[in-house]
XYZ file of C-alpha atoms in Angstrom:
389
model
C -5.351 -3.768 13.500
C -5.965 -0.498 15.305
C -3.795 1.424 12.910
C -5.542 0.106 9.826
C -8.971 0.544 11.449
C -8.115 4.198 11.761
C -7.144 4.343 8.132
C -10.492 2.741 7.234
C -12.140 5.473 9.299
C -10.181 8.020 7.229
C -11.508 6.430 4.030
C -15.056 6.439 5.377
C -14.726 10.122 6.203
C -13.915 10.759 2.593
C -17.159 9.050 1.532
C -19.177 10.980 4.129
C -17.782 14.533 3.936
C -16.126 14.882 0.519
C -17.330 14.651 -3.068
C -16.273 11.982 -5.542
C -14.359 14.638 -7.498
C -12.314 15.672 -4.423
C -11.665 12.054 -3.524
C -10.677 11.332 -7.120
C -8.135 14.165 -7.283
C -6.675 13.248 -3.909
C -6.416 9.624 -5.007
C -4.451 10.602 -8.051
C -2.071 12.811 -6.090
C -1.533 10.321 -3.319
C -1.093 7.459 -5.791
C 1.586 9.310 -7.776
C 3.313 10.093 -4.484
C 3.043 6.443 -3.528
C 4.565 5.489 -6.912
C 7.443 7.829 -6.391
C 8.010 6.727 -2.871
C 7.739 3.012 -3.532
C 10.173 3.046 -6.426
C 12.692 5.114 -4.464
C 12.566 2.621 -1.560
C 13.107 -0.392 -3.833
C 11.685 -2.690 -1.090
C 14.198 -1.416 1.452
C 11.777 -1.838 4.392
C 11.427 -5.579 3.603
C 15.217 -5.968 3.250
C 15.691 -4.102 6.560
C 13.470 -6.681 8.253
C 14.824 -9.755 6.502
C 18.543 -9.069 6.725
C 19.232 -9.578 10.472
C 22.939 -9.904 9.877
C 23.094 -6.181 9.177
C 22.971 -3.747 12.208
C 19.472 -2.173 12.213
C 20.331 1.442 12.708
C 23.185 1.446 10.231
C 21.051 -0.397 7.630
C 18.208 2.116 8.184
C 20.472 5.099 7.619
C 21.974 3.589 4.448
C 18.476 2.720 3.152
C 17.201 6.250 3.782
C 20.136 7.894 1.977
C 20.026 5.487 -0.952
C 16.212 5.907 -1.236
C 16.531 9.737 -1.141
C 19.032 9.672 -4.035
C 16.867 7.323 -6.018
C 13.912 9.565 -5.385
C 15.710 12.616 -6.736
C 16.697 10.641 -9.855
C 13.007 9.663 -10.307
C 11.768 13.271 -10.320
C 11.209 13.325 -14.108
C 9.033 10.236 -13.880
C 6.877 11.802 -11.156
C 6.583 15.042 -13.224
C 5.462 12.976 -16.225
C 2.851 11.186 -14.111
C 1.392 14.472 -12.888
C 1.252 15.770 -16.449
C -0.386 12.618 -17.770
C -3.043 12.717 -15.068
C -4.140 16.180 -16.348
C -3.914 17.816 -12.888
C -2.738 21.346 -12.503
C 1.020 21.013 -12.360
C 1.331 23.466 -9.507
C 0.710 22.857 -6.603
C -0.018 19.157 -7.423
C 3.716 18.462 -7.913
C 4.531 20.018 -4.526
C 1.920 17.871 -2.795
C 3.181 14.773 -4.503
C 6.799 15.384 -3.546
C 5.925 16.112 0.050
C 3.727 12.984 0.399
C 6.419 10.826 -1.204
C 9.194 12.038 1.063
C 7.418 11.713 4.366
C 5.749 8.416 3.514
C 9.076 6.922 2.457
C 10.631 7.956 5.794
C 7.645 6.655 7.740
C 7.820 3.217 6.129
C 11.515 2.842 6.965
C 10.767 3.965 10.487
C 8.150 1.225 10.866
C 10.654 -1.462 9.876
C 13.380 -0.062 12.133
C 10.942 0.135 15.050
C 9.941 -3.514 14.544
C 13.588 -4.552 14.985
C 14.745 -2.206 17.668
C 11.774 -0.511 19.375
C 9.696 -1.421 22.364
C 6.160 -2.689 21.985
C 4.669 0.717 22.737
C 6.997 2.347 20.145
C 5.819 -0.228 17.585
C 2.169 0.623 18.427
C 2.718 4.391 18.284
C 4.621 4.481 14.998
C 1.704 2.670 13.333
C -1.321 4.146 15.133
C -0.585 7.835 15.671
C 0.125 8.873 12.028
C -3.206 7.585 10.610
C -5.109 8.875 13.671
C -3.623 12.326 13.118
C -4.631 12.175 9.402
C -8.216 11.101 10.274
C -8.670 13.802 12.927
C -7.228 16.451 10.614
C -9.519 15.398 7.766
C -12.564 15.471 10.113
C -11.622 18.949 11.474
C -11.045 20.244 7.901
C -14.389 18.856 6.716
C -16.316 20.351 9.588
C -14.512 23.651 9.080
C -15.319 23.697 5.400
C -18.949 22.777 6.119
C -19.490 25.521 8.597
C -17.689 28.265 6.733
C -18.434 27.078 3.145
C -14.719 26.829 2.474
C -12.949 24.359 0.179
C -9.286 23.544 0.233
C -6.778 20.637 -0.083
C -8.058 19.110 3.245
C -7.332 15.465 2.330
C -3.824 16.143 1.119
C -2.944 18.204 4.149
C -4.340 15.559 6.470
C -2.348 12.826 4.861
C 0.824 14.932 4.854
C 0.577 15.655 8.547
C 0.119 11.991 9.346
C 3.093 10.907 7.243
C 5.295 13.706 8.744
C 4.509 12.601 12.266
C 5.386 9.001 11.424
C 8.615 10.003 9.783
C 9.891 11.379 13.104
C 10.449 7.838 14.465
C 13.360 7.413 12.026
C 15.501 9.802 14.030
C 16.477 6.860 16.224
C 18.741 5.667 13.374
C 20.983 8.680 13.959
C 20.790 8.762 17.717
C 21.888 5.136 18.432
C 25.353 3.968 17.230
C 25.499 0.762 15.258
C 27.863 -2.180 15.761
C 31.144 -1.950 13.955
C 30.665 -4.588 11.311
C 27.741 -6.683 10.125
C 27.893 -10.450 10.167
C 27.339 -12.493 6.976
C 24.023 -14.196 6.661
C 23.804 -17.876 7.602
C 22.270 -20.721 5.636
C 19.223 -20.655 7.939
C 18.961 -16.879 7.775
C 19.159 -16.161 4.030
C 16.993 -13.098 4.174
C 16.669 -10.972 1.069
C 19.119 -12.496 -1.412
C 17.839 -10.596 -4.478
C 20.056 -8.296 -6.497
C 19.481 -4.572 -6.343
C 18.431 -4.585 -10.008
C 15.801 -7.248 -9.334
C 14.459 -5.409 -6.314
C 14.214 -2.243 -8.401
C 12.453 -4.135 -11.227
C 9.978 -5.672 -8.806
C 9.305 -2.322 -7.156
C 8.937 -0.584 -10.499
C 6.389 -3.134 -11.653
C 4.290 -2.825 -8.528
C 4.531 0.960 -8.421
C 3.635 1.429 -12.056
C 0.639 -0.814 -11.812
C -0.721 0.765 -8.615
C -0.389 4.173 -10.193
C -1.600 3.196 -13.563
C -4.893 1.832 -12.135
C -5.837 5.288 -10.910
C -4.359 7.353 -13.736
C -5.787 5.144 -16.487
C -9.217 5.061 -14.741
C -9.305 8.898 -14.645
C -8.161 9.068 -18.233
C -10.738 6.602 -19.523
C -13.734 7.235 -17.219
C -13.257 10.576 -15.461
C -12.682 11.807 -11.901
C -16.117 10.653 -10.633
C -15.649 7.023 -11.662
C -12.085 7.192 -10.302
C -13.449 8.485 -6.989
C -15.912 5.571 -6.696
C -13.376 2.971 -7.506
C -10.458 4.404 -5.480
C -12.439 5.142 -2.388
C -13.723 1.551 -2.189
C -10.298 0.171 -3.131
C -8.815 2.268 -0.234
C -11.247 0.651 2.240
C -10.870 -2.936 1.021
C -7.146 -2.639 0.299
C -6.407 -2.164 3.994
C -6.973 -5.860 4.741
C -4.140 -7.208 2.569
C -1.963 -4.475 4.067
C -2.947 -5.568 7.563
C -2.019 -9.175 6.802
C 1.294 -8.206 5.218
C 2.361 -5.719 7.957
C 0.969 -7.423 11.019
C 1.871 -10.965 10.000
C 4.528 -11.157 7.257
C 6.656 -8.294 8.407
C 6.507 -9.312 12.081
C 7.423 -12.851 11.190
C 10.551 -11.555 9.426
C 11.419 -9.081 12.172
C 11.326 -11.711 14.892
C 14.297 -13.492 13.265
C 13.022 -16.928 14.293
C 12.857 -19.856 11.832
C 9.344 -20.885 12.949
C 10.508 -23.906 14.985
C 8.613 -23.008 18.176
C 5.326 -24.458 16.954
C 4.522 -27.897 15.500
C 5.322 -28.060 11.839
C 1.705 -28.682 10.763
C 0.474 -25.662 12.762
C 3.196 -23.409 11.371
C 2.458 -24.189 7.725
C -1.388 -24.127 8.225
C -1.430 -20.757 10.071
C -1.089 -18.603 6.905
C -4.067 -20.322 5.320
C -6.277 -19.668 8.306
C -5.115 -16.050 8.498
C -5.569 -15.449 4.782
C -9.069 -16.975 4.654
C -10.091 -15.092 7.781
C -9.016 -11.846 6.159
C -10.935 -12.802 2.993
C -14.042 -13.155 5.116
C -13.500 -9.707 6.612
C -13.060 -8.238 3.112
C -16.434 -9.795 2.206
C -17.961 -8.312 5.336
C -16.679 -4.884 4.489
C -18.040 -5.142 0.958
C -21.423 -6.203 2.384
C -21.340 -3.227 4.700
C -20.702 -0.893 1.796
C -23.702 -2.424 -0.042
C -25.934 -1.963 3.032
C -24.833 1.644 3.380
C -25.779 2.330 -0.196
C -29.049 0.396 0.025
C -30.082 2.272 3.191
C -29.056 5.642 1.723
C -26.559 6.265 4.527
C -24.203 7.836 1.952
C -24.810 10.782 -0.323
C -26.563 9.898 -3.572
C -23.405 10.864 -5.476
C -21.821 7.601 -4.258
C -24.351 5.216 -5.865
C -21.799 4.466 -8.572
C -19.779 2.481 -6.018
C -22.309 -0.443 -6.449
C -20.719 -1.925 -9.593
C -17.275 -1.947 -8.008
C -18.043 -3.837 -4.823
C -18.055 -7.498 -5.995
C -14.951 -7.366 -8.269
C -12.921 -5.454 -5.663
C -13.911 -7.869 -2.902
C -12.756 -10.765 -5.051
C -9.457 -9.112 -5.948
C -8.566 -7.882 -2.448
C -9.680 -11.138 -0.846
C -7.251 -13.067 -3.045
C -4.558 -10.455 -2.155
C -5.113 -11.337 1.531
C -4.253 -14.992 0.772
C -1.151 -13.954 -1.100
C -0.059 -11.593 1.638
C -0.384 -14.300 4.284
C 2.412 -16.229 2.607
C 4.548 -13.280 1.421
C 7.206 -13.880 4.143
C 7.765 -17.483 3.099
C 10.100 -16.863 0.030
C 12.457 -14.880 2.294
C 12.622 -17.705 4.827
C 13.213 -20.400 2.151
C 15.790 -18.780 -0.134
C 13.141 -18.298 -2.823
C 13.025 -14.472 -2.840
C 14.336 -14.299 -6.441
C 11.651 -16.597 -7.755
C 9.048 -14.669 -5.792
C 10.003 -11.366 -7.460
C 10.034 -12.864 -10.931
C 6.581 -14.385 -10.406
C 5.200 -11.032 -9.115
C 6.660 -9.178 -12.077
C 5.076 -11.671 -14.510
C 1.644 -11.247 -12.838
C 1.975 -7.441 -12.911
C 2.701 -7.571 -16.620
C -0.462 -9.516 -17.314
C -2.489 -7.109 -15.089
C -1.064 -4.144 -17.035
C -2.178 -5.685 -20.349
C -5.679 -6.101 -19.021
C -5.661 -2.497 -17.674
C -4.802 -0.943 -21.002
C -6.865 -3.318 -23.095
C -9.677 -0.749 -23.808
C -7.051 1.766 -24.996
C -5.106 -0.702 -27.175
C -7.931 -2.750 -28.684
C -11.071 -0.592 -28.337
C -12.977 -3.327 -26.490
C -16.003 -1.118 -25.809
C -16.088 -2.112 -22.115
C -17.890 -0.045 -19.600
C -16.019 0.860 -16.349
C -17.822 -1.984 -14.544
C -16.961 -4.538 -17.223
C -13.375 -3.406 -17.280
C -13.053 -3.808 -13.507
C -14.541 -7.300 -13.605
C -12.006 -8.459 -16.242
C -9.171 -6.846 -14.402
C -10.201 -8.251 -11.000
C -10.716 -11.724 -12.378
C -7.287 -11.875 -13.951
C -5.669 -10.464 -10.798
C -7.462 -12.973 -8.577
C -6.432 -15.997 -10.637
C -2.779 -14.839 -10.663
C -2.785 -14.214 -6.922
C -4.260 -17.624 -6.201
C -1.604 -19.294 -8.296
C 1.149 -17.283 -6.511
C -0.338 -18.305 -3.186
C -0.401 -21.969 -4.104
C 3.304 -21.849 -5.034
C 4.319 -19.998 -1.825
C 2.356 -22.395 0.302
C 4.439 -25.324 -0.929
C 7.831 -23.695 -0.085
C 9.716 -25.452 2.667
């Protein structure tokens, strides 16, 4: 919670000290880096948590090497994404590559620390990187304000945070692993998906996450992209909190949820997801109050028409995230990936609808249609996962 609160502070700093155009460009660069990194990982952090039969340090090293090679093979795709976004190829490509590499390493470090680290190490690996990014962004904003200087402050801040987080993976090389992994048991199925399916699932997620930003800039310009992406960054932290502080920890503990009464075990995700939905609504209301009271620069008034649809979308994402560990505990991981890929395909169709069919939608109308479809799909996925036993 503290780590993601710090990231929310980073997002609010962007609203307060940077222009929509600067935020829009940073969002495109960071999203392309995220796409590159996510596809290279191929959900390796989740597999590292779920597969307790594999020695943690050995699995982390293998995952890092495999992800690095996949990342090198995906360089042409990242280059194409930068070109499509219409950003200046240099130094945008350098920033994208740096962000992708260090973020990839940091995510693996988080999973490894959940399995092998102490409680303080688990806290530090999550809190210190976003805190470093937020403080760097604040210092850069104040520096630019006083000296009338402009530079890639947001990119540098994010890069320093990711680089600090990546240092925790060094443990994978300092601690020897057991000689041989043990085969998974029936009760400990873990991630049983094939590598091809994990890659397909990752590709679908990464393409959609990147396409939302790139298509928005292509259709509506950098300013609209800045309004949408800044608010999405704030609200999107809640599903991430639920996934990382609940689902990932549940998998890392390697316990088949027998410690609590069965009714309490299966009801807990509903309470957690609904509580997170309420927090998303509160954040959306806070953004509306900030705009109404003119606490933000007048350039940010365009955020208004994104608040309601994004609250609906990210609230439903919280419900889905609360149950995202269940398929790995019930040998349903393959069905989970196939369902997610199907939903992503429908979302992609809605995203490109104005390009393919000339719908004449405004940016606000487009976001409402996209958010409504996404929410219905996430609710259906949540209902299915909640019935898994």
